[in-house]
PDB file of C-alpha atoms in Angstrom:
ATOM      1  CA  SER A   1      13.228  28.473   5.915  1.00  0.00           C
ATOM      2  CA  ALA A   2      14.573  26.893   9.093  1.00  0.00           C
ATOM      3  CA  VAL A   3      18.212  26.240   9.939  1.00  0.00           C
ATOM      4  CA  ILE A   4      18.635  23.046  11.892  1.00  0.00           C
ATOM      5  CA  SER A   5      21.736  21.747  13.642  1.00  0.00           C
ATOM      6  CA  GLN A   6      22.371  18.351  15.166  1.00  0.00           C
ATOM      7  CA  LYS A   7      24.883  16.978  17.641  1.00  0.00           C
ATOM      8  CA  PRO A   8      26.819  14.776  17.389  1.00  0.00           C
ATOM      9  CA  SER A   9      27.417  14.597  13.645  1.00  0.00           C
ATOM     10  CA  ARG A  10      28.586  11.019  14.002  1.00  0.00           C
ATOM     11  CA  ASP A  11      29.372   8.456  16.655  1.00  0.00           C
ATOM     12  CA  ILE A  12      30.569   4.906  17.035  1.00  0.00           C
ATOM     13  CA  CYS A  13      28.969   3.112  19.966  1.00  0.00           C
ATOM     14  CA  GLN A  14      29.122  -0.262  21.624  1.00  0.00           C
ATOM     15  CA  ARG A  15      26.235  -2.687  21.679  1.00  0.00           C
ATOM     16  CA  GLY A  16      23.969  -2.246  24.697  1.00  0.00           C
ATOM     17  CA  THR A  17      24.765   1.437  25.287  1.00  0.00           C
ATOM     18  CA  SER A  18      22.580   4.494  24.595  1.00  0.00           C
ATOM     19  CA  LEU A  19      23.169   7.666  22.610  1.00  0.00           C
ATOM     20  CA  THR A  20      21.306  10.952  22.854  1.00  0.00           C
ATOM     21  CA  ILE A  21      21.079  13.092  19.732  1.00  0.00           C
ATOM     22  CA  GLN A  22      20.345  16.796  20.000  1.00  0.00           C
ATOM     23  CA  CYS A  23      18.448  18.909  17.487  1.00  0.00           C
ATOM     24  CA  GLN A  24      18.370  22.719  17.549  1.00  0.00           C
ATOM     25  CA  VAL A  25      16.174  24.909  15.324  1.00  0.00           C
ATOM     26  CA  ASP A  26      16.927  28.584  14.734  1.00  0.00           C
ATOM     27  CA  SER A  27      13.288  29.640  15.238  1.00  0.00           C
ATOM     28  CA  GLN A  28      10.328  28.517  17.302  1.00  0.00           C
ATOM     29  CA  VAL A  29       8.286  25.674  15.846  1.00  0.00           C
ATOM     30  CA  THR A  30       5.366  23.696  17.182  1.00  0.00           C
ATOM     31  CA  MET A  31       6.254  20.348  15.678  1.00  0.00           C
ATOM     32  CA  MET A  32       9.600  18.637  15.223  1.00  0.00           C
ATOM     33  CA  PHE A  33      10.099  15.260  13.598  1.00  0.00           C
ATOM     34  CA  TRP A  34      12.670  12.499  13.889  1.00  0.00           C
ATOM     35  CA  TYR A  35      13.545  10.233  10.948  1.00  0.00           C
ATOM     36  CA  ARG A  36      15.817   7.273  10.409  1.00  0.00           C
ATOM     37  CA  GLN A  37      17.690   6.547   7.195  1.00  0.00           C
ATOM     38  CA  GLN A  38      19.119   3.069   7.124  1.00  0.00           C
ATOM     39  CA  PRO A  39      22.119   2.390   4.865  1.00  0.00           C
ATOM     40  CA  GLY A  40      21.136   2.774   1.217  1.00  0.00           C
ATOM     41  CA  GLN A  41      17.502   3.412   2.130  1.00  0.00           C
ATOM     42  CA  SER A  42      15.095   6.301   2.163  1.00  0.00           C
ATOM     43  CA  LEU A  43      13.845   8.126   5.257  1.00  0.00           C
ATOM     44  CA  THR A  44      11.338   6.639   7.694  1.00  0.00           C
ATOM     45  CA  LEU A  45       9.485   8.691  10.277  1.00  0.00           C
ATOM     46  CA  ILE A  46      10.192   7.605  13.854  1.00  0.00           C
ATOM     47  CA  ALA A  47       8.073  10.060  15.816  1.00  0.00           C
ATOM     48  CA  THR A  48       6.604  13.536  16.068  1.00  0.00           C
ATOM     49  CA  ALA A  49       7.755  15.695  18.963  1.00  0.00           C
ATOM     50  CA  ASN A  50       5.313  18.363  20.111  1.00  0.00           C
ATOM     51  CA  GLN A  51       6.269  20.832  22.788  1.00  0.00           C
ATOM     52  CA  GLY A  52       4.322  20.272  25.963  1.00  0.00           C
ATOM     53  CA  SER A  53       3.027  16.810  25.156  1.00  0.00           C
ATOM     54  CA  GLU A  54       4.229  13.252  24.737  1.00  0.00           C
ATOM     55  CA  ALA A  55       5.833  12.335  21.436  1.00  0.00           C
ATOM     56  CA  THR A  56       3.736  10.259  19.066  1.00  0.00           C
ATOM     57  CA  TYR A  57       5.443   7.240  17.554  1.00  0.00           C
ATOM     58  CA  GLU A  58       4.951   5.566  14.208  1.00  0.00           C
ATOM     59  CA  SER A  59       4.249   1.889  13.816  1.00  0.00           C
ATOM     60  CA  GLY A  60       7.349  -0.132  14.579  1.00  0.00           C
ATOM     61  CA  PHE A  61       8.912   2.440  16.891  1.00  0.00           C
ATOM     62  CA  VAL A  62       8.408   2.493  20.674  1.00  0.00           C
ATOM     63  CA  ILE A  63       9.151   4.989  23.400  1.00  0.00           C
ATOM     64  CA  ASP A  64      11.328   2.582  25.413  1.00  0.00           C
ATOM     65  CA  LYS A  65      13.700   2.242  22.489  1.00  0.00           C
ATOM     66  CA  PHE A  66      13.554   5.844  21.216  1.00  0.00           C
ATOM     67  CA  PRO A  67      12.658   8.200  24.071  1.00  0.00           C
ATOM     68  CA  ILE A  68      12.215  11.785  22.943  1.00  0.00           C
ATOM     69  CA  SER A  69      12.307  15.046  24.853  1.00  0.00           C
ATOM     70  CA  ARG A  70      10.936  18.408  23.725  1.00  0.00           C
ATOM     71  CA  PRO A  71      11.646  20.904  26.478  1.00  0.00           C
ATOM     72  CA  ASN A  72      10.979  24.058  24.437  1.00  0.00           C
ATOM     73  CA  LEU A  73       9.978  25.328  20.993  1.00  0.00           C
ATOM     74  CA  THR A  74      13.486  25.206  19.492  1.00  0.00           C
ATOM     75  CA  PHE A  75      15.050  22.030  20.854  1.00  0.00           C
ATOM     76  CA  SER A  76      14.516  18.266  20.942  1.00  0.00           C
ATOM     77  CA  THR A  77      16.492  15.151  21.760  1.00  0.00           C
ATOM     78  CA  LEU A  78      16.204  11.579  20.555  1.00  0.00           C
ATOM     79  CA  THR A  79      17.806   8.759  22.529  1.00  0.00           C
ATOM     80  CA  VAL A  80      18.608   5.452  20.911  1.00  0.00           C
ATOM     81  CA  SER A  81      18.567   2.986  23.797  1.00  0.00           C
ATOM     82  CA  ASN A  82      20.162  -0.407  24.310  1.00  0.00           C
ATOM     83  CA  MET A  83      21.713  -0.216  20.867  1.00  0.00           C
ATOM     84  CA  SER A  84      22.374  -3.134  18.563  1.00  0.00           C
ATOM     85  CA  PRO A  85      24.152  -3.187  15.175  1.00  0.00           C
ATOM     86  CA  GLU A  86      20.697  -2.981  13.514  1.00  0.00           C
ATOM     87  CA  ASP A  87      20.407   0.574  14.884  1.00  0.00           C
ATOM     88  CA  SER A  88      23.300   1.707  12.697  1.00  0.00           C
ATOM     89  CA  SER A  89      21.668   4.445  10.609  1.00  0.00           C
ATOM     90  CA  ILE A  90      21.556   8.136   9.998  1.00  0.00           C
ATOM     91  CA  TYR A  91      19.143   9.890  12.343  1.00  0.00           C
ATOM     92  CA  LEU A  92      17.678  13.171  11.136  1.00  0.00           C
ATOM     93  CA  CYS A  93      15.443  15.753  12.679  1.00  0.00           C
ATOM     94  CA  SER A  94      13.197  18.077  10.716  1.00  0.00           C
ATOM     95  CA  ALA A  95      11.076  21.100  11.407  1.00  0.00           C
ATOM     96  CA  PRO A  96       8.757  23.345   9.381  1.00  0.00           C
ATOM     97  CA  GLY A  97       9.805  26.774   8.178  1.00  0.00           C
ATOM     98  CA  THR A  98       7.316  28.672  10.324  1.00  0.00           C
ATOM     99  CA  ILE A  99       5.589  28.082  13.632  1.00  0.00           C
ATOM    100  CA  SER A 100       2.188  28.128  11.948  1.00  0.00           C
ATOM    101  CA  SER A 101       3.068  25.580   9.268  1.00  0.00           C
ATOM    102  CA  TYR A 102       4.046  21.950   9.403  1.00  0.00           C
ATOM    103  CA  ASN A 103       4.272  20.833   5.796  1.00  0.00           C
ATOM    104  CA  GLU A 104       7.247  22.674   4.330  1.00  0.00           C
ATOM    105  CA  GLN A 105       9.923  20.878   6.261  1.00  0.00           C
ATOM    106  CA  PHE A 106      13.636  21.374   6.538  1.00  0.00           C
ATOM    107  CA  PHE A 107      16.177  18.854   7.708  1.00  0.00           C
ATOM    108  CA  GLY A 108      19.257  18.884   9.843  1.00  0.00           C
ATOM    109  CA  PRO A 109      22.540  17.409   8.579  1.00  0.00           C
ATOM    110  CA  GLY A 110      21.906  14.117  10.367  1.00  0.00           C
ATOM    111  CA  THR A 111      23.737  12.030  12.950  1.00  0.00           C
ATOM    112  CA  ARG A 112      25.566   9.028  11.527  1.00  0.00           C
ATOM    113  CA  LEU A 113      25.476   6.238  14.090  1.00  0.00           C
ATOM    114  CA  THR A 114      27.536   3.058  13.903  1.00  0.00           C
ATOM    115  CA  VAL A 115      26.929   0.363  16.497  1.00  0.00           C
ATOM    116  CA  LEU A 116      29.601  -2.299  16.955  1.00  0.00           C
TER     117      LEU A 116
ATOM    118  CA  GLN B   1       2.139  -1.928  -2.056  1.00  0.00           C
ATOM    119  CA  LYS B   2       4.163   1.070  -0.906  1.00  0.00           C
ATOM    120  CA  GLU B   3       2.293   4.331  -0.488  1.00  0.00           C
ATOM    121  CA  VAL B   4       4.926   6.188  -2.519  1.00  0.00           C
ATOM    122  CA  GLU B   5       6.683   4.591  -5.486  1.00  0.00           C
ATOM    123  CA  GLN B   6       9.870   6.015  -6.974  1.00  0.00           C
ATOM    124  CA  ASP B   7      12.325   4.393  -9.359  1.00  0.00           C
ATOM    125  CA  PRO B   8      15.702   4.221  -7.554  1.00  0.00           C
ATOM    126  CA  GLY B   9      17.696   4.537 -10.772  1.00  0.00           C
ATOM    127  CA  PRO B  10      20.512   5.254 -11.272  1.00  0.00           C
ATOM    128  CA  LEU B  11      19.621   7.781 -13.949  1.00  0.00           C
ATOM    129  CA  SER B  12      22.573   8.951 -16.014  1.00  0.00           C
ATOM    130  CA  VAL B  13      22.286  12.007 -18.275  1.00  0.00           C
ATOM    131  CA  PRO B  14      24.790  14.164 -20.168  1.00  0.00           C
ATOM    132  CA  GLU B  15      25.461  17.692 -18.999  1.00  0.00           C
ATOM    133  CA  GLY B  16      22.881  20.135 -20.375  1.00  0.00           C
ATOM    134  CA  ALA B  17      20.138  17.550 -20.724  1.00  0.00           C
ATOM    135  CA  ILE B  18      16.766  17.653 -18.978  1.00  0.00           C
ATOM    136  CA  VAL B  19      16.446  15.377 -15.964  1.00  0.00           C
ATOM    137  CA  SER B  20      12.963  13.940 -15.532  1.00  0.00           C
ATOM    138  CA  LEU B  21      11.986  12.337 -12.230  1.00  0.00           C
ATOM    139  CA  ASN B  22       8.635  11.062 -11.064  1.00  0.00           C
ATOM    140  CA  CYS B  23       6.730   9.414  -8.242  1.00  0.00           C
ATOM    141  CA  THR B  24       3.340   7.834  -7.900  1.00  0.00           C
ATOM    142  CA  TYR B  25       1.312   7.540  -4.757  1.00  0.00           C
ATOM    143  CA  SER B  26      -1.750   5.707  -3.562  1.00  0.00           C
ATOM    144  CA  ASN B  27      -2.926   7.669  -0.502  1.00  0.00           C
ATOM    145  CA  SER B  28      -5.441  10.381  -1.370  1.00  0.00           C
ATOM    146  CA  ALA B  29      -4.888  11.937   2.071  1.00  0.00           C
ATOM    147  CA  PHE B  30      -1.544  13.398   0.992  1.00  0.00           C
ATOM    148  CA  GLN B  31      -1.948  17.156   0.872  1.00  0.00           C
ATOM    149  CA  TYR B  32       1.505  18.520   0.129  1.00  0.00           C
ATOM    150  CA  PHE B  33       4.220  17.365  -2.212  1.00  0.00           C
ATOM    151  CA  MET B  34       7.931  18.011  -1.959  1.00  0.00           C
ATOM    152  CA  TRP B  35      11.159  17.236  -3.721  1.00  0.00           C
ATOM    153  CA  TYR B  36      14.406  16.982  -1.796  1.00  0.00           C
ATOM    154  CA  ARG B  37      17.986  16.702  -3.013  1.00  0.00           C
ATOM    155  CA  GLN B  38      20.432  14.713  -0.923  1.00  0.00           C
ATOM    156  CA  TYR B  39      24.144  14.684  -1.503  1.00  0.00           C
ATOM    157  CA  SER B  40      26.187  11.826  -0.106  1.00  0.00           C
ATOM    158  CA  ARG B  41      26.607  12.098   3.683  1.00  0.00           C
ATOM    159  CA  LYS B  42      24.381  15.193   3.872  1.00  0.00           C
ATOM    160  CA  GLY B  43      20.831  15.880   5.063  1.00  0.00           C
ATOM    161  CA  PRO B  44      18.026  16.298   2.512  1.00  0.00           C
ATOM    162  CA  GLU B  45      17.702  19.799   1.056  1.00  0.00           C
ATOM    163  CA  LEU B  46      14.219  21.049   0.173  1.00  0.00           C
ATOM    164  CA  LEU B  47      14.028  21.936  -3.528  1.00  0.00           C
ATOM    165  CA  MET B  48      10.344  22.328  -4.314  1.00  0.00           C
ATOM    166  CA  TYR B  49       7.137  22.384  -2.335  1.00  0.00           C
ATOM    167  CA  THR B  50       3.613  22.481  -3.699  1.00  0.00           C
ATOM    168  CA  TYR B  51       0.097  21.563  -2.673  1.00  0.00           C
ATOM    169  CA  SER B  52      -2.020  21.962  -5.796  1.00  0.00           C
ATOM    170  CA  SER B  53      -2.226  20.258  -9.153  1.00  0.00           C
ATOM    171  CA  GLY B  54      -0.307  22.034 -11.873  1.00  0.00           C
ATOM    172  CA  ASN B  55       3.210  23.284 -12.446  1.00  0.00           C
ATOM    173  CA  LYS B  56       5.537  25.290 -10.225  1.00  0.00           C
ATOM    174  CA  GLU B  57       8.808  26.713 -11.478  1.00  0.00           C
ATOM    175  CA  ASP B  58      11.868  27.845  -9.564  1.00  0.00           C
ATOM    176  CA  GLY B  59      14.897  28.588 -11.689  1.00  0.00           C
ATOM    177  CA  ARG B  60      15.963  25.411 -13.479  1.00  0.00           C
ATOM    178  CA  PHE B  61      13.475  23.295 -11.525  1.00  0.00           C
ATOM    179  CA  THR B  62       9.850  22.578 -12.409  1.00  0.00           C
ATOM    180  CA  ALA B  63       7.577  20.542 -10.151  1.00  0.00           C
ATOM    181  CA  GLN B  64       4.413  19.067 -11.567  1.00  0.00           C
ATOM    182  CA  VAL B  65       1.536  17.556  -9.626  1.00  0.00           C
ATOM    183  CA  ASP B  66      -1.427  15.628 -11.033  1.00  0.00           C
ATOM    184  CA  LYS B  67      -3.668  14.721  -8.126  1.00  0.00           C
ATOM    185  CA  SER B  68      -6.215  12.964 -10.324  1.00  0.00           C
ATOM    186  CA  SER B  69      -3.539  10.510 -11.486  1.00  0.00           C
ATOM    187  CA  LYS B  70      -1.645  10.543  -8.161  1.00  0.00           C
ATOM    188  CA  TYR B  71       1.544  11.406 -10.000  1.00  0.00           C
ATOM    189  CA  ILE B  72       4.221  14.007  -9.367  1.00  0.00           C
ATOM    190  CA  SER B  73       7.254  14.973 -11.409  1.00  0.00           C
ATOM    191  CA  LEU B  74      10.397  17.058 -11.138  1.00  0.00           C
ATOM    192  CA  PHE B  75      12.221  18.399 -14.175  1.00  0.00           C
ATOM    193  CA  ILE B  76      15.723  19.848 -14.045  1.00  0.00           C
ATOM    194  CA  ARG B  77      16.696  21.895 -17.058  1.00  0.00           C
ATOM    195  CA  ASP B  78      20.249  22.479 -18.254  1.00  0.00           C
ATOM    196  CA  SER B  79      21.577  19.855 -15.875  1.00  0.00           C
ATOM    197  CA  GLN B  80      25.047  20.313 -14.384  1.00  0.00           C
ATOM    198  CA  PRO B  81      27.492  17.828 -12.844  1.00  0.00           C
ATOM    199  CA  SER B  82      26.729  19.520  -9.511  1.00  0.00           C
ATOM    200  CA  ASP B  83      23.145  18.229  -9.851  1.00  0.00           C
ATOM    201  CA  SER B  84      24.464  14.690  -9.336  1.00  0.00           C
ATOM    202  CA  ALA B  85      22.722  13.561  -6.165  1.00  0.00           C
ATOM    203  CA  THR B  86      19.835  11.485  -4.901  1.00  0.00           C
ATOM    204  CA  TYR B  87      16.421  13.083  -5.409  1.00  0.00           C
ATOM    205  CA  LEU B  88      13.662  12.148  -3.010  1.00  0.00           C
ATOM    206  CA  CYS B  89       9.989  12.808  -3.441  1.00  0.00           C
ATOM    207  CA  ALA B  90       8.019  13.262  -0.242  1.00  0.00           C
ATOM    208  CA  MET B  91       4.344  13.605   0.498  1.00  0.00           C
ATOM    209  CA  SER B  92       2.804  15.080   3.579  1.00  0.00           C
ATOM    210  CA  SER B  93      -0.261  14.250   5.577  1.00  0.00           C
ATOM    211  CA  TRP B  94      -0.593  16.522   8.623  1.00  0.00           C
ATOM    212  CA  GLY B  95       3.121  17.133   8.704  1.00  0.00           C
ATOM    213  CA  LYS B  96       4.216  13.503   8.531  1.00  0.00           C
ATOM    214  CA  LEU B  97       6.365  12.925   5.468  1.00  0.00           C
ATOM    215  CA  GLN B  98       6.258   9.728   3.457  1.00  0.00           C
ATOM    216  CA  PHE B  99       9.302   9.424   1.222  1.00  0.00           C
ATOM    217  CA  GLY B 100       9.904   7.626  -2.036  1.00  0.00           C
ATOM    218  CA  ALA B 101      12.944   5.395  -2.367  1.00  0.00           C
ATOM    219  CA  GLY B 102      14.987   8.201  -3.937  1.00  0.00           C
ATOM    220  CA  THR B 103      16.422   8.326  -7.473  1.00  0.00           C
ATOM    221  CA  GLN B 104      20.177   8.548  -7.887  1.00  0.00           C
ATOM    222  CA  VAL B 105      21.004  10.998 -10.668  1.00  0.00           C
ATOM    223  CA  VAL B 106      24.411  11.198 -12.335  1.00  0.00           C
ATOM    224  CA  VAL B 107      25.123  14.099 -14.707  1.00  0.00           C
ATOM    225  CA  THR B 108      28.179  13.376 -16.800  1.00  0.00           C
ATOM    226  CA  PRO B 109      30.360  16.201 -18.194  1.00  0.00           C
TER     227      PRO B 109
END
């Protein structure tokens, strides 16, 4: 399994500002994933972060709004830019249990974001 | 039509009963099937993971996959109040997870 930590655990931000969320995995992995969970909803994939290449975004999510960095095999950041109240959600990162796998995925505790 | 359908519940059962959860899917490209448990204000916890049709057991949990019917199930035996949570099915295609809506389960003492 993989142990995943996220910072911050929660934040309250003002409209128009940006927040960067950090995700740390306890072992090296090729792929990391970022999800959003809106209030009372299930999880939706935002993007896949591969080390050494640009992140790939799902339909409805764009790099200008959710820039992602992946500087090494254990760390990634997601920035939520120019925030509005509609961005209030839980943001979660996930990673597989081994570097050679990508299907058995483990999640971090999430970052609870409230935008005023 | 959503790619993954899951009844959101809530599903209320008495302690000791069997909890039965299921999901259907429409995308034949899904290769791997997972069940997650999510407690309030926590991240999802991986319970079961399988990639072939048939049954897989792990303690009180049994995961069942029927690829021909595009149907997966999770059974929890001898349910406990601590099993009260939201259970999410998830299906993977090249690492990208598609989640069901999640079923809220309440186990009453």
